Structure formats: C-alpha cells, structure tokens
Short mmCIF file of C-alpha atoms in Angstrom, two decimals:
data_model
loop_
_atom_site.label_atom_id
_atom_site.label_comp_id
_atom_site.label_asym_id
_atom_site.label_seq_id
_atom_site.Cartn_x
_atom_site.Cartn_y
_atom_site.Cartn_z
CA UNK A 1 38.53 -18.87 -2.84
CA UNK A 2 38.25 -15.64 -1.17
CA UNK A 3 34.75 -14.66 -0.10
CA UNK A 4 33.39 -11.39 -0.78
CA UNK A 5 33.44 -9.07 2.34
CA UNK A 6 30.22 -8.05 3.70
CA UNK A 7 29.29 -5.15 5.90
CA UNK A 8 26.11 -4.68 8.04
CA UNK A 9 24.86 -0.97 8.27
CA UNK A 10 22.71 -0.15 10.80
CA UNK A 11 20.52 2.95 10.02
CA UNK A 12 18.48 3.90 13.36
CA UNK A 13 15.49 6.47 12.09
CA UNK A 14 12.80 8.24 13.97
CA UNK A 15 10.00 5.86 12.49
CA UNK A 16 11.70 2.93 11.87
CA UNK A 17 15.13 1.10 12.02
CA UNK A 18 16.85 -0.44 8.52
CA UNK A 19 19.58 -2.93 8.65
CA UNK A 20 21.40 -3.03 5.25
CA UNK A 21 23.95 -5.54 3.72
CA UNK A 22 26.83 -4.07 1.34
CA UNK A 23 29.53 -5.88 -0.21
CA UNK A 24 32.91 -4.15 -0.73
CA UNK A 25 31.49 -2.94 -4.49
CA UNK A 26 28.95 -1.09 -2.60
CA UNK A 27 26.24 -3.15 -3.87
CA UNK A 28 23.20 -3.54 -1.77
CA UNK A 29 22.27 -7.16 -0.88
CA UNK A 30 19.41 -6.97 1.13
CA UNK A 31 17.65 -4.65 3.35
CA UNK A 32 15.39 -5.47 6.82
CA UNK A 33 13.08 -2.96 8.34
CA UNK A 34 11.51 -2.60 11.57
CA UNK A 35 8.95 0.21 12.82
CA UNK A 36 9.64 2.15 16.03
CA UNK A 37 6.77 3.45 17.79
CA UNK A 38 6.66 7.12 19.11
CA UNK A 39 5.05 8.19 22.40
CA UNK A 40 3.53 11.42 23.31
CA UNK A 41 2.59 11.56 26.79
CA UNK A 42 2.16 15.36 27.08
CA UNK A 43 1.86 18.27 25.20
CA UNK A 44 5.29 19.11 23.23
CA UNK A 45 6.73 15.73 24.71
CA UNK A 46 7.96 13.24 21.98
CA UNK A 47 9.84 9.95 23.16
CA UNK A 48 10.43 6.29 22.08
CA UNK A 49 10.99 3.20 24.42
CA UNK A 50 14.82 2.47 24.26
CA UNK A 51 14.24 -1.38 24.64
CA UNK A 52 11.81 -0.97 21.59
CA UNK A 53 14.43 0.71 19.39
CA UNK A 54 16.94 -1.94 20.53
CA UNK A 55 14.37 -4.85 19.49
CA UNK A 56 13.96 -3.04 16.10
CA UNK A 57 17.93 -3.06 15.60
CA UNK A 58 17.87 -7.03 16.38
CA UNK A 59 14.69 -7.88 14.39
CA UNK A 60 15.80 -5.69 11.31
CA UNK A 61 19.71 -6.90 11.45
CA UNK A 62 18.01 -10.58 11.37
CA UNK A 63 15.54 -9.89 8.45
CA UNK A 64 18.68 -8.50 6.57
CA UNK A 65 20.62 -11.48 7.22
CA UNK A 66 18.09 -14.04 6.23
CA UNK A 67 16.96 -12.33 3.00
CA UNK A 68 20.57 -12.69 1.81
CA UNK A 69 21.12 -15.88 3.64
CA UNK A 70 24.36 -14.17 4.88
CA UNK A 71 25.70 -16.07 8.25
CA UNK A 72 26.60 -13.96 11.34
CA UNK A 73 30.33 -15.15 10.76
CA UNK A 74 30.43 -13.46 7.40
CA UNK A 75 30.03 -9.90 8.39
CA UNK A 76 33.18 -8.13 8.20
CA UNK A 77 32.17 -4.64 9.67
CA UNK A 78 29.36 -2.96 10.92
CA UNK A 79 28.66 0.73 10.81
CA UNK A 80 25.99 3.11 12.37
CA UNK A 81 23.58 5.98 11.58
CA UNK A 82 21.42 7.60 14.12
CA UNK A 83 18.72 10.08 14.72
CA UNK A 84 21.17 12.80 15.53
CA UNK A 85 19.86 15.06 18.32
CA UNK A 86 17.70 12.32 20.18
CA UNK A 87 19.26 11.50 23.94
CA UNK A 88 19.18 8.78 26.39
CA UNK A 89 20.60 8.32 30.04
CA UNK A 90 21.50 5.06 31.02
CA UNK A 91 23.51 2.69 33.54
CA UNK A 92 27.07 2.15 32.69
CA UNK A 93 27.02 -1.63 34.13
CA UNK A 94 24.50 -2.97 32.10
CA UNK A 95 23.56 -0.31 29.66
CA UNK A 96 19.78 -0.27 31.12
CA UNK A 97 17.92 2.89 30.02
CA UNK A 98 16.96 5.21 33.19
CA UNK A 99 14.20 7.24 31.31
CA UNK A 100 12.65 6.96 27.88
CA UNK A 101 14.54 8.47 24.86
CA UNK A 102 13.66 11.97 24.29
CA UNK A 103 13.11 12.80 20.48
CA UNK A 104 14.65 15.61 18.52
CA UNK A 105 11.02 16.80 17.91
CA UNK A 106 10.36 17.02 21.76
CA UNK A 107 9.75 20.60 22.92
CA UNK A 108 9.68 20.22 26.68
CA UNK A 109 12.66 22.83 27.07
CA UNK A 110 11.34 25.29 25.05
CA UNK A 111 10.91 27.83 28.31
CA UNK A 112 14.62 27.36 29.08
CA UNK A 113 15.63 27.92 25.59
CA UNK A 114 14.12 31.03 25.08
CA UNK A 115 15.25 32.12 28.44
CA UNK A 116 18.95 31.59 27.25
CA UNK A 117 18.26 32.96 23.85
CA UNK A 118 17.41 36.37 25.51
CA UNK A 119 20.96 36.70 26.28
CA UNK A 120 22.15 37.97 23.05
CA UNK A 121 25.83 37.31 24.10
CA UNK A 122 25.26 33.72 25.13
CA UNK A 123 23.41 33.30 21.79
CA UNK A 124 26.45 34.73 19.78
CA UNK A 125 28.92 32.43 21.88
CA UNK A 126 26.96 29.33 21.24
CA UNK A 127 26.48 29.99 17.33
CA UNK A 128 30.05 31.00 16.83
CA UNK A 129 31.52 27.46 18.85
CA UNK A 130 28.84 25.20 17.60
CA UNK A 131 27.36 26.67 14.84
CA UNK A 132 23.99 25.99 15.82
CA UNK A 133 21.10 28.38 17.10
CA UNK A 134 19.81 28.00 20.58
CA UNK A 135 16.52 25.66 20.19
CA UNK A 136 14.92 22.40 21.84
CA UNK A 137 15.80 20.73 18.99
CA UNK A 138 19.30 19.91 19.89
CA UNK A 139 20.40 17.58 22.50
CA UNK A 140 21.78 20.20 25.24
CA UNK A 141 18.53 21.06 26.77
CA UNK A 142 17.45 17.63 26.56
CA UNK A 143 20.25 16.36 28.88
CA UNK A 144 20.29 18.68 31.12
CA UNK A 145 16.23 18.34 31.63
CA UNK A 146 17.34 14.60 32.50
CA UNK A 147 19.93 15.35 34.86
CA UNK A 148 17.64 18.07 36.75
CA UNK A 149 14.35 16.08 36.37
CA UNK A 150 14.85 12.27 36.62
CA UNK A 151 15.58 10.62 39.98
CA UNK A 152 17.27 7.80 38.46
CA UNK A 153 19.33 9.74 36.36
CA UNK A 154 20.33 11.74 39.66
CA UNK A 155 21.11 8.94 41.53
CA UNK A 156 23.30 7.24 38.76
CA UNK A 157 25.15 10.70 38.77
CA UNK A 158 26.12 10.51 42.46
CA UNK A 159 27.36 7.01 42.01
CA UNK A 160 29.37 7.75 39.38
CA UNK A 161 27.35 5.16 36.88
CA UNK A 162 25.64 7.54 34.57
CA UNK A 163 26.08 7.41 31.02
CA UNK A 164 24.63 10.41 28.62
CA UNK A 165 24.42 10.94 25.09
CA UNK A 166 22.93 10.52 21.68
CA UNK A 167 21.37 7.27 20.37
CA UNK A 168 24.28 6.15 18.81
CA UNK A 169 26.45 5.95 22.03
CA UNK A 170 23.68 3.77 23.95
CA UNK A 171 23.53 1.31 20.74
CA UNK A 172 27.38 1.02 20.49
CA UNK A 173 27.48 0.43 24.24
CA UNK A 174 24.75 -2.27 23.52
CA UNK A 175 26.32 -4.03 20.56
CA UNK A 176 29.75 -4.05 22.28
CA UNK A 177 28.62 -5.51 25.52
CA UNK A 178 29.19 -2.25 27.45
CA UNK A 179 33.03 -1.87 25.93
CA UNK A 180 32.47 1.24 23.64
CA UNK A 181 31.20 4.49 24.82
CA UNK A 182 31.76 6.88 22.18
CA UNK A 183 30.08 9.17 19.58
CA UNK A 184 31.32 10.57 16.29
CA UNK A 185 32.22 14.20 15.54
CA UNK A 186 28.94 14.67 13.11
CA UNK A 187 26.49 13.58 15.66
CA UNK A 188 28.56 15.45 18.64
CA UNK A 189 28.19 18.33 16.55
CA UNK A 190 24.43 18.25 16.83
CA UNK A 191 24.32 18.66 20.83
CA UNK A 192 24.96 22.08 21.29
CA UNK A 193 27.76 21.27 23.63
CA UNK A 194 30.33 20.75 21.04
CA UNK A 195 32.88 22.94 19.62
CA UNK A 196 33.23 22.36 15.81
CA UNK A 197 36.23 23.79 15.30
CA UNK A 198 38.29 22.18 18.21
CA UNK A 199 36.48 19.11 17.81
CA UNK A 200 36.06 19.00 21.53
CA UNK A 201 32.94 19.00 23.97
CA UNK A 202 32.85 22.45 25.47
CA UNK A 203 33.31 23.07 29.34
CA UNK A 204 31.46 26.19 29.42
CA UNK A 205 28.54 24.93 27.51
CA UNK A 206 28.51 21.62 29.41
CA UNK A 207 27.90 24.01 32.67
CA UNK A 208 25.13 26.25 31.10
CA UNK A 209 23.29 23.27 30.30
CA UNK A 210 23.77 21.52 33.65
CA UNK A 211 25.32 18.36 31.55
CA UNK A 212 28.26 16.87 33.59
CA UNK A 213 30.92 16.38 30.91
CA UNK A 214 32.56 13.61 32.52
CA UNK A 215 29.55 11.38 31.73
CA UNK A 216 29.28 12.07 28.05
CA UNK A 217 30.83 9.68 25.48
CA UNK A 218 34.23 10.39 24.06
CA UNK A 219 33.95 12.06 20.67
CA UNK A 220 35.93 10.16 17.67
CA UNK A 221 36.20 10.32 14.32
CA UNK A 222 33.58 9.39 11.62
CA UNK A 223 35.62 6.67 10.11
CA UNK A 224 37.59 4.68 12.55
CA UNK A 225 37.69 1.22 14.41
CA UNK A 226 36.15 2.06 17.55
CA UNK A 227 35.77 -1.57 19.09
CA UNK A 228 34.20 -4.93 18.51
CA UNK A 229 30.58 -6.19 18.67
CA UNK A 230 30.07 -8.72 21.30
CA UNK A 231 28.52 -11.61 20.00
CA UNK A 232 26.52 -12.54 22.92
CA UNK A 233 24.35 -9.57 22.84
CA UNK A 234 24.34 -9.00 19.10
CA UNK A 235 23.11 -11.97 17.20
CA UNK A 236 26.17 -13.82 17.02
CA UNK A 237 27.85 -11.15 15.15
CA UNK A 238 31.49 -10.56 16.13
CA UNK A 239 32.93 -7.80 13.75
CA UNK A 240 34.89 -4.49 13.83
CA UNK A 241 32.66 -1.23 14.46
CA UNK A 242 34.21 0.70 11.45
CA UNK A 243 31.88 3.67 10.81
CA UNK A 244 29.47 5.79 12.96
CA UNK A 245 28.11 9.03 11.73
CA UNK A 246 24.83 10.85 11.84
CA UNK A 247 21.79 10.12 9.33
CA UNK A 248 21.26 13.55 7.44
CA UNK A 249 25.18 13.84 6.68
CA UNK A 250 25.45 10.21 5.98
CA UNK A 251 22.97 10.54 3.05
CA UNK A 252 24.93 13.49 1.95
CA UNK A 253 27.88 11.53 1.54
CA UNK A 254 25.66 8.87 0.07
CA UNK A 255 24.67 10.97 -2.75
CA UNK A 256 28.46 11.66 -3.57
CA UNK A 257 27.98 15.24 -2.34
CA UNK A 258 31.70 15.69 -1.56
CA UNK A 259 32.55 18.75 -2.75
CA UNK A 260 31.62 22.30 -1.79
CA UNK A 261 28.16 23.59 -2.95
CA UNK A 262 26.91 19.82 -3.59
CA UNK A 263 23.41 19.78 -2.05
CA UNK A 264 20.92 16.93 -1.30
CA UNK A 265 17.26 16.90 0.60
CA UNK A 266 16.41 13.64 2.54
CA UNK A 267 12.23 13.54 2.74
CA UNK A 268 11.49 11.51 5.93
CA UNK A 269 9.61 12.03 8.88
CA UNK A 270 10.90 15.48 8.46
CA UNK A 271 12.87 17.27 5.35
CA UNK A 272 16.48 18.27 5.67
CA UNK A 273 18.08 19.79 3.20
CA UNK A 274 22.21 19.91 3.58
CA UNK A 275 24.90 21.45 1.43
CA UNK A 276 28.43 20.44 1.41
CA UNK A 277 30.86 23.64 2.25
CA UNK A 278 34.13 22.04 2.35
CA UNK A 279 36.45 21.80 5.18
CA UNK A 280 36.17 24.99 6.97
CA UNK A 281 32.88 25.97 8.73
CA UNK A 282 30.74 29.00 7.68
CA UNK A 283 29.12 30.43 11.07
CA UNK A 284 27.34 33.60 9.75
CA UNK A 285 24.92 32.35 7.24
CA UNK A 286 21.48 33.57 8.01
CA UNK A 287 18.72 31.14 9.45
CA UNK A 288 20.94 28.12 8.23
CA UNK A 289 23.00 25.88 10.73
CA UNK A 290 26.59 24.66 10.18
CA UNK A 291 27.52 21.16 11.54
CA UNK A 292 30.11 18.78 10.86
CA UNK A 293 29.69 16.25 8.06
CA UNK A 294 32.03 13.33 8.58
CA UNK A 295 35.42 12.95 9.72
CA UNK A 296 38.23 10.65 8.72
CA UNK A 297 40.84 9.44 11.05
CA UNK A 298 43.77 11.32 9.48
CA UNK A 299 41.99 13.79 7.26
CA UNK A 300 40.19 16.96 7.89
CA UNK A 301 36.51 17.41 8.72
CA UNK A 302 33.92 18.10 6.02
CA UNK A 303 31.16 20.64 7.04
CA UNK A 304 27.63 21.58 5.56
CA UNK A 305 24.88 24.00 5.63
CA UNK A 306 21.58 22.82 7.02
CA UNK A 307 17.90 23.71 6.88
CA UNK A 308 15.31 21.42 8.26
CA UNK A 309 11.50 20.96 8.49
CA UNK A 310 10.16 19.26 11.65
CA UNK A 311 6.99 17.63 9.90
CA UNK A 312 7.48 16.47 6.16
CA UNK A 313 5.99 12.68 5.77
CA UNK A 314 5.32 12.81 9.20
CA UNK A 315 2.30 15.22 7.93
CA UNK A 316 0.52 12.18 6.28
CA UNK A 317 1.00 10.02 9.47
CA UNK A 318 -0.38 12.69 11.20
CA UNK A 319 -3.56 12.98 9.00
CA UNK A 320 -4.13 9.28 9.15
CA UNK A 321 -3.62 8.66 13.25
CA UNK A 322 -4.85 12.47 14.73
CA UNK A 323 -7.27 13.64 11.95
CA UNK A 324 -8.83 10.57 10.33
CA UNK A 325 -8.53 12.66 6.97
CA UNK A 326 -6.68 9.42 5.45
CA UNK A 327 -7.21 5.77 6.06
CA UNK A 328 -3.38 5.40 5.47
CA UNK A 329 -0.50 7.74 4.87
CA UNK A 330 0.00 6.56 1.06
CA UNK A 331 -3.76 8.04 0.53
CA UNK A 332 -2.45 11.74 0.96
CA UNK A 333 -1.25 11.29 -2.98
CA UNK A 334 -4.33 9.35 -4.05
CA UNK A 335 -7.04 12.01 -2.66
CA UNK A 336 -4.65 14.86 -3.59
CA UNK A 337 -4.95 13.82 -7.11
CA UNK A 338 -8.62 14.40 -7.20
CA UNK A 339 -8.52 18.14 -7.23
CA UNK A 340 -5.91 20.32 -9.96
CA UNK A 341 -5.25 22.73 -7.13
CA UNK A 342 -5.71 23.80 -3.71
CA UNK A 343 -7.93 26.66 -4.80
CA UNK A 344 -6.92 29.05 -2.64
CA UNK A 345 -6.34 26.81 0.60
CA UNK A 346 -2.55 27.05 2.31
CA UNK A 347 -1.11 25.24 5.00
CA UNK A 348 1.64 26.18 7.16
CA UNK A 349 3.17 23.00 8.60
CA UNK A 350 4.54 23.95 11.87
CA UNK A 351 3.06 21.43 14.08
CA UNK A 352 6.51 21.44 16.17
CA UNK A 353 7.27 24.92 15.02
CA UNK A 354 9.33 26.41 12.63
CA UNK A 355 12.68 25.40 12.19
CA UNK A 356 15.08 27.07 9.28
CA UNK A 357 15.28 30.11 9.03
CA UNK A 358 12.71 30.65 11.49
CA UNK A 359 13.81 29.19 14.50
CA UNK A 360 10.65 29.88 16.17
CA UNK A 361 9.53 26.52 18.27
CA UNK A 362 6.20 28.08 19.40
CA UNK A 363 4.33 28.89 16.43
CA UNK A 364 1.92 26.14 15.49
CA UNK A 365 0.32 25.27 12.18
CA UNK A 366 -2.41 26.86 10.42
CA UNK A 367 -4.67 26.36 7.69
CA UNK A 368 -6.12 29.36 5.69
CA UNK A 369 -8.28 29.82 2.64
CA UNK A 370 -11.09 27.65 3.45
CA UNK A 371 -14.58 27.76 2.00
CA UNK A 372 -17.66 25.82 1.39
CA UNK A 373 -16.21 23.99 -1.76
CA UNK A 374 -13.07 23.17 0.46
CA UNK A 375 -12.78 19.38 1.15
CA UNK A 376 -10.15 16.90 2.49
CA UNK A 377 -8.19 16.74 -1.15
CA UNK A 378 -7.81 20.61 -0.76
CA UNK A 379 -6.20 20.28 2.89
CA UNK A 380 -3.82 17.39 1.77
CA UNK A 381 -2.82 18.74 -1.24
CA UNK A 382 -2.28 22.25 0.64
CA UNK A 383 0.01 20.20 3.44
CA UNK A 384 2.20 18.64 0.44
CA UNK A 385 2.54 22.36 -1.02
CA UNK A 386 3.34 23.83 2.60
CA UNK A 387 6.29 21.45 2.89
CA UNK A 388 7.22 22.36 -0.64
CA UNK A 389 7.20 25.89 0.29
CA UNK A 390 9.05 25.42 3.38
CA UNK A 391 11.88 23.70 1.19
CA UNK A 392 11.54 26.71 -0.88
CA UNK A 393 12.61 29.29 1.84
CA UNK A 394 15.66 27.19 2.69
CA UNK A 395 16.81 26.68 -0.94
CA UNK A 396 16.59 30.32 -1.63
CA UNK A 397 18.98 31.00 1.34
CA UNK A 398 21.39 28.69 0.27
CA UNK A 399 21.13 29.48 -3.27
CA UNK A 400 23.10 32.61 -1.84
CA UNK A 401 25.98 30.59 -0.80
CA UNK A 402 26.18 28.55 -4.15
CA UNK A 403 23.68 28.48 -6.59
CA UNK A 404 21.50 25.13 -6.76
CA UNK A 405 20.42 24.06 -10.12
CA UNK A 406 19.17 20.86 -9.65
CA UNK A 407 18.01 19.20 -5.90
CA UNK A 408 18.93 15.38 -5.34
CA UNK A 409 16.40 13.94 -2.88
CA UNK A 410 15.91 10.39 -1.06
CA UNK A 411 13.74 9.24 1.79
CA UNK A 412 10.40 7.66 2.19
CA UNK A 413 8.39 10.55 0.70
CA UNK A 414 10.06 10.31 -2.53
CA UNK A 415 7.55 7.30 -3.39
CA UNK A 416 5.11 10.15 -3.75
CA UNK A 417 5.46 11.43 -7.30
CA UNK A 418 2.53 14.04 -7.28
CA UNK A 419 4.59 15.24 -4.08
CA UNK A 420 7.88 15.20 -6.14
CA UNK A 421 6.40 17.48 -8.84
CA UNK A 422 4.91 19.83 -6.28
CA UNK A 423 8.35 20.49 -4.93
CA UNK A 424 9.66 20.69 -8.46
CA UNK A 425 7.05 23.30 -9.05
CA UNK A 426 7.40 25.48 -6.09
CA UNK A 427 11.11 25.33 -5.98
CA UNK A 428 11.47 26.19 -9.66
CA UNK A 429 14.31 23.63 -10.23
CA UNK A 430 14.67 20.12 -11.05
CA UNK A 431 14.18 17.40 -8.29
CA UNK A 432 16.47 14.47 -8.60
CA UNK A 433 15.19 11.05 -7.18
CA UNK A 434 17.57 8.60 -6.61
CA UNK A 435 16.62 4.75 -7.52
CA UNK A 436 18.09 3.60 -4.11
CA UNK A 437 16.50 4.96 -1.27
CA UNK A 438 18.89 4.03 1.31
CA UNK A 439 21.46 7.12 0.70
CA UNK A 440 22.10 7.18 4.42
CA UNK A 441 23.12 3.60 4.59
CA UNK A 442 25.26 4.00 1.63
CA UNK A 443 27.16 6.75 3.30
CA UNK A 444 28.01 4.83 6.18
CA UNK A 445 28.93 1.82 3.93
CA UNK A 446 31.38 4.11 2.30
CA UNK A 447 33.00 5.56 5.62
CA UNK A 448 33.44 1.85 6.54
CA UNK A 449 35.23 0.80 3.80
CA UNK A 450 37.48 3.58 4.09
CA UNK A 451 38.35 2.43 7.61
CA UNK A 452 38.99 -1.10 6.45
CA UNK A 453 41.11 -0.52 3.31
CA UNK A 454 43.22 2.47 4.42
CA UNK A 455 43.36 5.81 3.08
CA UNK A 456 44.07 4.63 -0.51
CA UNK A 457 40.34 3.60 -0.58
CA UNK A 458 38.97 7.14 0.09
CA UNK A 459 38.27 7.39 -3.53
CA UNK A 460 34.98 4.97 -2.45
CA UNK A 461 33.88 8.42 -0.72
CA UNK A 462 33.57 10.01 -4.41
CA UNK A 463 32.24 6.72 -5.87
CA UNK A 464 28.96 4.96 -6.60
CA UNK A 465 26.80 8.24 -7.01
CA UNK A 466 23.18 6.77 -6.39
CA UNK A 467 21.23 5.93 -9.74
CA UNK A 468 18.53 8.03 -10.89
CA UNK A 469 15.11 7.05 -10.52
CA UNK A 470 13.33 9.97 -11.98
CA UNK A 471 13.87 13.80 -12.84
CA UNK A 472 10.64 16.32 -12.18
CA UNK A 473 10.86 18.91 -13.86
CA UNK A 474 8.91 22.58 -12.86
CA UNK A 475 5.99 23.03 -14.63
CA UNK A 476 4.45 26.36 -13.46
CA UNK A 477 5.30 29.40 -15.09
CA UNK A 478 7.47 31.64 -12.69
CA UNK A 479 4.84 33.97 -12.50
CA UNK A 480 2.28 31.69 -10.77
CA UNK A 481 4.83 30.20 -8.67
CA UNK A 482 5.81 33.52 -7.03
CA UNK A 483 2.39 34.79 -6.56
CA UNK A 484 1.61 31.45 -4.75
CA UNK A 485 4.93 31.54 -2.66
CA UNK A 486 4.05 35.42 -1.87
CA UNK A 487 0.58 34.40 -0.46
CA UNK A 488 2.21 31.20 1.61
CA UNK A 489 4.58 33.60 3.25
CA UNK A 490 1.42 35.72 4.32
CA UNK A 491 0.02 32.50 5.90
CA UNK A 492 3.50 32.06 7.67
CA UNK A 493 3.04 35.67 9.04
CA UNK A 494 -0.32 35.17 10.12
CA UNK A 495 0.87 31.92 12.05
CA UNK A 496 3.82 34.29 13.32
CA UNK A 497 1.50 36.67 14.46
CA UNK A 498 -1.30 34.60 16.09
CA UNK A 499 1.82 32.74 18.31
CA UNK A 500 3.03 36.26 19.51
CA UNK A 501 -0.59 37.84 20.10
CA UNK A 502 -1.37 38.16 24.07
CA UNK A 503 -4.32 37.08 25.55
CA UNK A 504 -6.96 39.83 25.49
CA UNK A 505 -5.62 41.59 22.17
CA UNK A 506 -8.55 40.84 20.52
CA UNK A 507 -11.07 41.42 23.32
#
C-alpha cells in the first residue's frame, strides 16, 4: 500500500519560525514553533542572530515531525517561505555568517536612501524597474552597507568567497550542505535590485547600491526543483526542495487570491495588505508597491499591489518589553476591553517610520489627546485603532484599483477578537478571519505540490480556500467612522510636521 506523501514547509518569520507538515490533500498534519529574538544594538538598527535563526529552523522542524510521528525519510519534499527584505552575508565554503542578519525593519541606511531619492530621475527609474520606492525597508541599501562597512565581508569579497542575499538563499545553502545558491523571483523583487519585468538582476541598480552582482543568488521560479536537502545537515531529511517564496505573497496564495482584485491582509509583527493584479505589473499606483507574487516554472508570473505597516502586532510586544504598560502581549485586549472608547486619544504607530502610502522613514510615533482621565487602557485601545486607521489608508487606495467588499485576514493578531472588530469598524468592511492561521505555509504547500505533480496539478493553486473562523461586521455609523478617521489623519499630519520641524523653529 502506498503511503501518503508528506511535505515539510518552513515559514521563517521575523519573530518566530514555523514548520508545518502537509499531506497531498493539503491537510495540515502538525506545526512546530520556535521563537526568534531580535536585537536592537543602536537606534534604528534591527538585527537577528543567524545561528539563532538556524537553530529555530531545526527545532521547529523536529517538533513538527515528532508531533505527527513522521520519520525523516517520509518527507517527500521541502518548501520555504522567508521574511523577504532581511539580508545576510556569509562565506561560501561553510555558510558561516559574516555579520548578524539585518532585518527588514532596520533603518541604518536612511540617510543614503534619502540622498538617492532626492534624484527624481533615479527614483523614477527604480520605480519603473522594480515597482518599489527608494526606502531602507528594502534589501539593496542593506546589502551595500554590508559590503562597505563590514571588514569580514570586504575580505570575503576580495577572496571571491562571499555570498550575499536574503535569508532564504542562506537557509537553502544550509539545508543543502552548500550545494544550492538561489532565491526566487518573489523574494528577489523585494530587494530593489531586481527588474520585475525582465525577471533578472539589474546591473545598473547593483552598481548604484554598491552590491556586487556576481555574489548574489541565481533568481529562479517559485515552483521548481532547485536541489536536495543534505541529511547530514538537516535532521536526516533527504528530499527535493520544491518551492520557495516570500512570506506575504505565499499567504496571498494560501487565501486562494489567484484572480485580479483578490485581497488579503496578514496581521503579524507588521501588517501587509496585498491585492492580486494578474500577470501584468502596475507601476504607477500612488503610494503602493508593485511586486512579483509567485512564478511557475512554465507559466507567467503573478503580480500584486502591497501596502505595509511596520508595527502592528509588534506594538503589543513593545508595550510589554519597552514601556511596561502590560505584562504580556495578550493583555492588550484585556485592558482595552475595560473602556468603550479611547475618549479622544489617538496613536500614530510610526515606531519605525510610516510605510505606505507615506514612505517616510524618519517620522516617529505620537500619542495625542491625553487628559487627566486617560490611562493605559486608553493608550492600548488607541494603538489598536491606530493600526486599523493605517489599514484604512491602504485599503482606500487599493479600492480605487478594484473594489474591496471584504478583507480576508490571517496571522497571530487575528487571535484578538477586539482588534478584529476595531479594524472592521474603521474600515467599514467585513473582516474575514480564516480558521487556519498558517496561510503562508499553505501557499508554499500549493506551490510545492504543483512542482511535484506537474502542470496538471496547477488547479491546486485555486483549490482549498481557507475555512472561515469568524466574520466581524462593522458596527460604527458612517458618520462616526469618518469623523474619527479625519481626526486621526490630523494626528498623522502633526507627526509629519514634528519630524520635518528644524531645531529652533519654536524658540
């Protein structure tokens, strides 16, 4: 009797790594989790220990195998989702990291990006080729910084032993014993070095950002065989690597958003709204990014519009670790339920700048409207509303491209029903929460089975829409919702004005 095929999907995220086992009917068998610690050694610096990331991959995979009682030799294939813009430099011969991983939230290259963005012709060129705005969020300036500022990186470059790339390229090198050095089109499209129409690294952009192209990984389709895992390095698993894709578009596919106009939002460390726009990039949508979602070996790539928020669920962790407002992240809901409204308190969650549609990395968070009656419950609830208002900004822009009647959501924040209701109220649209939170891993699983089973299985990309756990309907009147949104936009204007004010303006 034939045993069912089992697929291992590794979802390496910012705050934790998840390993999921799926069968060929796209049923989730088990999930392993392992947290990943971020470090902030200086203002604006956000880093992670690469070896800690690697240990989290091994630990979560081992946990998933143990939970499902699946031996390593039963794994039919491996797929990988990654953080996207986070980068690393390492040695080719042993995959040893040469510097901590620089995470997508890192702002150390703000000054460089502002200087480049002041050249409007260059900004237009980058927008037309990559679909992105010049911003430290993306990989290009981080990779250039590594090449200019880290002695070990410069030494490896001179010796010809340097490897540069996003975290997926390094993890693939690790699990394959150094035999695989690739990234997929979706992840490459987040670097600001990749031409999303030609599907190739751009020589001119690599030169501008001081990134040696010859040390970057080969861009490949998201669904194709790229190599085999090394059992001596990867827990005894020897299986083909069948899919690799950036985490956000993987979740888009996991939500079955395969037609133009289909939209989802992943609410995790940050919040990212993605809309499928079909097989042609749209490069002039105001304030929004255009990136490549996924590509099949023999098919056309799928593109999407994106609007991101850098601090969403991370706000609860920030309240806990940095401010002491709450004792654990889950408590943000508990204390917010103590009051029915913020009573005029507004929070702009710009702790790492404002992304879409503002793209201002220097603006900082503000809390306005405090009174003698205000307490931590008002601030916590205002923070949740601030994320909802940021989503409103993005969804309103996407609505002009294709009407959004309801928003599918996934991610850890969806476990907070009050937050979901607040988002529904501020967007004026139903919020549809999936029963399975592993939308990213499901998207990777779909791509991997497409690789293994051939073109006839591409129907799996359109299959298996996530079950609905809950639908949150808006309760606020249109008048109240619009009044609150107008006041919050005033708070954003004040944050932007504060950032742009020069010393001495108020003296």
